[in-house]
mmCIF file of N, CA and C in Angstrom:
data_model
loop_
_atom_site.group_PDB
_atom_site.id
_atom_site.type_symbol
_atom_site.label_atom_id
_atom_site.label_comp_id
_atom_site.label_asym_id
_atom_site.label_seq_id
_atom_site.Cartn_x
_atom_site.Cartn_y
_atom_site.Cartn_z
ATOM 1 N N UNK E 1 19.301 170.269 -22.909
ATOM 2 C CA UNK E 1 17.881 170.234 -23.190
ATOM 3 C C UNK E 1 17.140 169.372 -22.163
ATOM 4 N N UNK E 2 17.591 168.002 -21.478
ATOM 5 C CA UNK E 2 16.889 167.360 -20.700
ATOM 6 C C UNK E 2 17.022 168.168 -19.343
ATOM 7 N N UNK E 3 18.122 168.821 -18.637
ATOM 8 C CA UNK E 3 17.936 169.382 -17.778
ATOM 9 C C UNK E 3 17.116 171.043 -18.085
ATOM 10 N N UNK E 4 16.789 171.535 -18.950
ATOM 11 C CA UNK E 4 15.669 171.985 -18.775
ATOM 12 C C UNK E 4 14.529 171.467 -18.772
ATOM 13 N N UNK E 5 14.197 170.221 -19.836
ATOM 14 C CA UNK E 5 12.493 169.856 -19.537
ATOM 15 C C UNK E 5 12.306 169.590 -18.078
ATOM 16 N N UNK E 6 13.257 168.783 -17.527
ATOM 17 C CA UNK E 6 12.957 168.667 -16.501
ATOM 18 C C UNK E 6 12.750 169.169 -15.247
ATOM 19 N N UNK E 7 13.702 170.622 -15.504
ATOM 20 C CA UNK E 7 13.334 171.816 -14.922
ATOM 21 C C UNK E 7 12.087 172.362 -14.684
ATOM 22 N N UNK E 8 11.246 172.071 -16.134
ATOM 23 C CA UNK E 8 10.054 172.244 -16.191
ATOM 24 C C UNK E 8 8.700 171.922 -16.100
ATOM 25 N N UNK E 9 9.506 170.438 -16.124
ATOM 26 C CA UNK E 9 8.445 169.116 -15.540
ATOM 27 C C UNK E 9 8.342 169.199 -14.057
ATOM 28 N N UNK E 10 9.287 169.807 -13.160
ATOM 29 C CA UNK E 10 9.095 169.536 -11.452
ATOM 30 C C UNK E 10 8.656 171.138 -11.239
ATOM 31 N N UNK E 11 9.016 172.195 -12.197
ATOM 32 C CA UNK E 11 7.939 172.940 -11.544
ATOM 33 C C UNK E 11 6.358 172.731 -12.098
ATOM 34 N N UNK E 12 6.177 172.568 -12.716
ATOM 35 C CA UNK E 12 4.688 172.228 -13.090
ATOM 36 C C UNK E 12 4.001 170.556 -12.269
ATOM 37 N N UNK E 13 4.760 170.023 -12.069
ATOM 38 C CA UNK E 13 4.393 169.082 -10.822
ATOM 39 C C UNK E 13 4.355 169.941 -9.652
ATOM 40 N N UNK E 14 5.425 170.928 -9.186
ATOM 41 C CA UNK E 14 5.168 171.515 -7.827
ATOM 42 C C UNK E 14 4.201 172.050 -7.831
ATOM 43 N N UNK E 15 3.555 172.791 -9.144
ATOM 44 C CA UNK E 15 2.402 174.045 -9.019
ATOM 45 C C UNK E 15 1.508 173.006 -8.502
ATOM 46 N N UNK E 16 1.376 171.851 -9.262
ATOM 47 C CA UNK E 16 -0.234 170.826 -9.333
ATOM 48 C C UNK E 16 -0.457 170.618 -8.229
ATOM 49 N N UNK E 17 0.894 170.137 -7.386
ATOM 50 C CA UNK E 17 0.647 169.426 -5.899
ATOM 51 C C UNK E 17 0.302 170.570 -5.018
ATOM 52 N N UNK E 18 0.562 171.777 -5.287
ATOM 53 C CA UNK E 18 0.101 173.033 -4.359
ATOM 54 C C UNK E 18 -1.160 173.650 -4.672
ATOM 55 N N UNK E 19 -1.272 173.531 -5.888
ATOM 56 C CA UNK E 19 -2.670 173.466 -6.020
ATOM 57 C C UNK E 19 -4.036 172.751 -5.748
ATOM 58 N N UNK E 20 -3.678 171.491 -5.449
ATOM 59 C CA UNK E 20 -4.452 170.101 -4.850
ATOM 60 C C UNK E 20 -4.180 170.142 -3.535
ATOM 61 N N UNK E 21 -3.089 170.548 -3.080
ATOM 62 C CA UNK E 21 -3.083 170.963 -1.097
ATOM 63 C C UNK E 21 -3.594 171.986 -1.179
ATOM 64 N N UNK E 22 -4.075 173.202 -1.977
ATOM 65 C CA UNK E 22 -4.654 174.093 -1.311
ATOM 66 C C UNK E 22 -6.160 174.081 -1.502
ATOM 67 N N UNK E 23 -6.793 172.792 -2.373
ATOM 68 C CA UNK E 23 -8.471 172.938 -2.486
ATOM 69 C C UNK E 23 -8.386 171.373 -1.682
ATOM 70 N N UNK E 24 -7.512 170.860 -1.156
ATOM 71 C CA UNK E 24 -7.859 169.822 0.019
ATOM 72 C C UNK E 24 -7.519 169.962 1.522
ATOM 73 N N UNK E 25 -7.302 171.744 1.627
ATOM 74 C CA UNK E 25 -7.131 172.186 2.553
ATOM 75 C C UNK E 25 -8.382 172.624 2.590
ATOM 76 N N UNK E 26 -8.897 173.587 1.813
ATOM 77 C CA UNK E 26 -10.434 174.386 1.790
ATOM 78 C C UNK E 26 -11.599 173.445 1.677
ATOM 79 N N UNK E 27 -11.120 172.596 1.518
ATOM 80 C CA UNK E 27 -12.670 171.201 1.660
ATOM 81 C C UNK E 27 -12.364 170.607 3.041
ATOM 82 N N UNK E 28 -11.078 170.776 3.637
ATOM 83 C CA UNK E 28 -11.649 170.720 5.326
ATOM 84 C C UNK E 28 -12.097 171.706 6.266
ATOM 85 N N UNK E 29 -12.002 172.407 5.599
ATOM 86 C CA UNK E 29 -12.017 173.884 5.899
ATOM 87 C C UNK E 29 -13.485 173.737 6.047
ATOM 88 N N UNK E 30 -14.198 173.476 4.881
ATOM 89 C CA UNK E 30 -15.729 174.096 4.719
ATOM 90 C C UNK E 30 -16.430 172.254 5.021
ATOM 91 N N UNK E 31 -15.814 171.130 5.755
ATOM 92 C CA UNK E 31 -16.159 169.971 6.259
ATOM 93 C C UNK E 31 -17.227 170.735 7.583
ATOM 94 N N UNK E 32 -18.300 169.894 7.504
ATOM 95 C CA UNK E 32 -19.252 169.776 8.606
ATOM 96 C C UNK E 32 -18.657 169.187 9.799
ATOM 97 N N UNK E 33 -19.265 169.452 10.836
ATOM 98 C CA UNK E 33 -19.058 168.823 12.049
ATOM 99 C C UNK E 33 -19.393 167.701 12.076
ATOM 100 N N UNK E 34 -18.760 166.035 12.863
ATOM 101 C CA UNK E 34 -19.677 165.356 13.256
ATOM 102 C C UNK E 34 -21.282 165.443 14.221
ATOM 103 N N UNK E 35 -20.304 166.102 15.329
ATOM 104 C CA UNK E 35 -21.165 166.675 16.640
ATOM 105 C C UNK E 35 -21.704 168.104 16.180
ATOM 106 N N UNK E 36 -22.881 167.876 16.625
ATOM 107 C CA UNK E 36 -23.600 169.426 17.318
ATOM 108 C C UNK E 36 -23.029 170.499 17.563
ATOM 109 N N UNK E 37 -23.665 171.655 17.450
ATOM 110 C CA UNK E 37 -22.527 172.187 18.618
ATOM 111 C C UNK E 37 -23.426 172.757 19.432
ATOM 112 N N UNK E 38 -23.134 172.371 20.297
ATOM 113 C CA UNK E 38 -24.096 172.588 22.055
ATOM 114 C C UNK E 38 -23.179 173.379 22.601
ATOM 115 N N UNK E 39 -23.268 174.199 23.336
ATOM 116 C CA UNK E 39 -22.847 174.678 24.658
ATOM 117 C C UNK E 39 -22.391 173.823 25.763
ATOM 118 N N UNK E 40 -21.466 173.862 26.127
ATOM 119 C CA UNK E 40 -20.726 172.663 27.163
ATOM 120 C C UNK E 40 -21.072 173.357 28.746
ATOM 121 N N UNK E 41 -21.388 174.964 28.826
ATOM 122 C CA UNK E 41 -22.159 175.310 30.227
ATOM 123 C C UNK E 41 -23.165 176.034 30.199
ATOM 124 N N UNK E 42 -24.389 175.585 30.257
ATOM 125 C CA UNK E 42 -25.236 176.323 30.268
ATOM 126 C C UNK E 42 -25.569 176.729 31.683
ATOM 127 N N UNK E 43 -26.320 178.101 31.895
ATOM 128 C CA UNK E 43 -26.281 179.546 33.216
ATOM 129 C C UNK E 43 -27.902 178.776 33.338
ATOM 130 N N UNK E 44 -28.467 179.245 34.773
ATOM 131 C CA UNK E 44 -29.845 178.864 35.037
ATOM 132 C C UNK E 44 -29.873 180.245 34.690
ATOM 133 N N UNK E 45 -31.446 180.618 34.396
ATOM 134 C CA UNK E 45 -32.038 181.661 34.012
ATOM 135 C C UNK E 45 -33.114 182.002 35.317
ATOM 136 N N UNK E 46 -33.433 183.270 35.432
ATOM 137 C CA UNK E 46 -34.420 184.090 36.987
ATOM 138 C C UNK E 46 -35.153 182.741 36.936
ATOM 139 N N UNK E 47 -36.049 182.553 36.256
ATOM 140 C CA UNK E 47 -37.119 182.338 36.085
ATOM 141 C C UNK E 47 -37.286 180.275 36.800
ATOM 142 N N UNK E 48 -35.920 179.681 36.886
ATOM 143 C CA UNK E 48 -35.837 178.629 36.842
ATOM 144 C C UNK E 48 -35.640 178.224 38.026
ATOM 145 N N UNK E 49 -36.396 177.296 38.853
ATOM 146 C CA UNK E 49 -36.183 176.919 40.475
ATOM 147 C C UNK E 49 -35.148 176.036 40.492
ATOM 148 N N UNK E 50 -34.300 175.880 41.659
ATOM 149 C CA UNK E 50 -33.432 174.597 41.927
ATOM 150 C C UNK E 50 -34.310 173.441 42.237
#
């Protein structure tokens, strides 16, 4: 009997902890940037003299 509860106690701990890595995966996921996001090369355009 104890080696089943406990059978049943570490899978229901495994589900929890995979369940909490997978919505603290998707909250970095959907994390803002610090930085901007700029363009690192911007092209001159016709219109623009050197």
């Amino acid at each position: 009997m104890n080696r089943l509860l406990f059978a049943a106690l570490s899978a229901a701990a495994g589900a929890a902890l995979a369940v909490a890595a997978a919505f603290g995966v998707l909250a970095l996921i959907n994390a803002t940037p610090d930085q901007p996001n700029t363009p690192l090369v911007t092209y001159e355009t016709a219109g623009q003299g050197r």
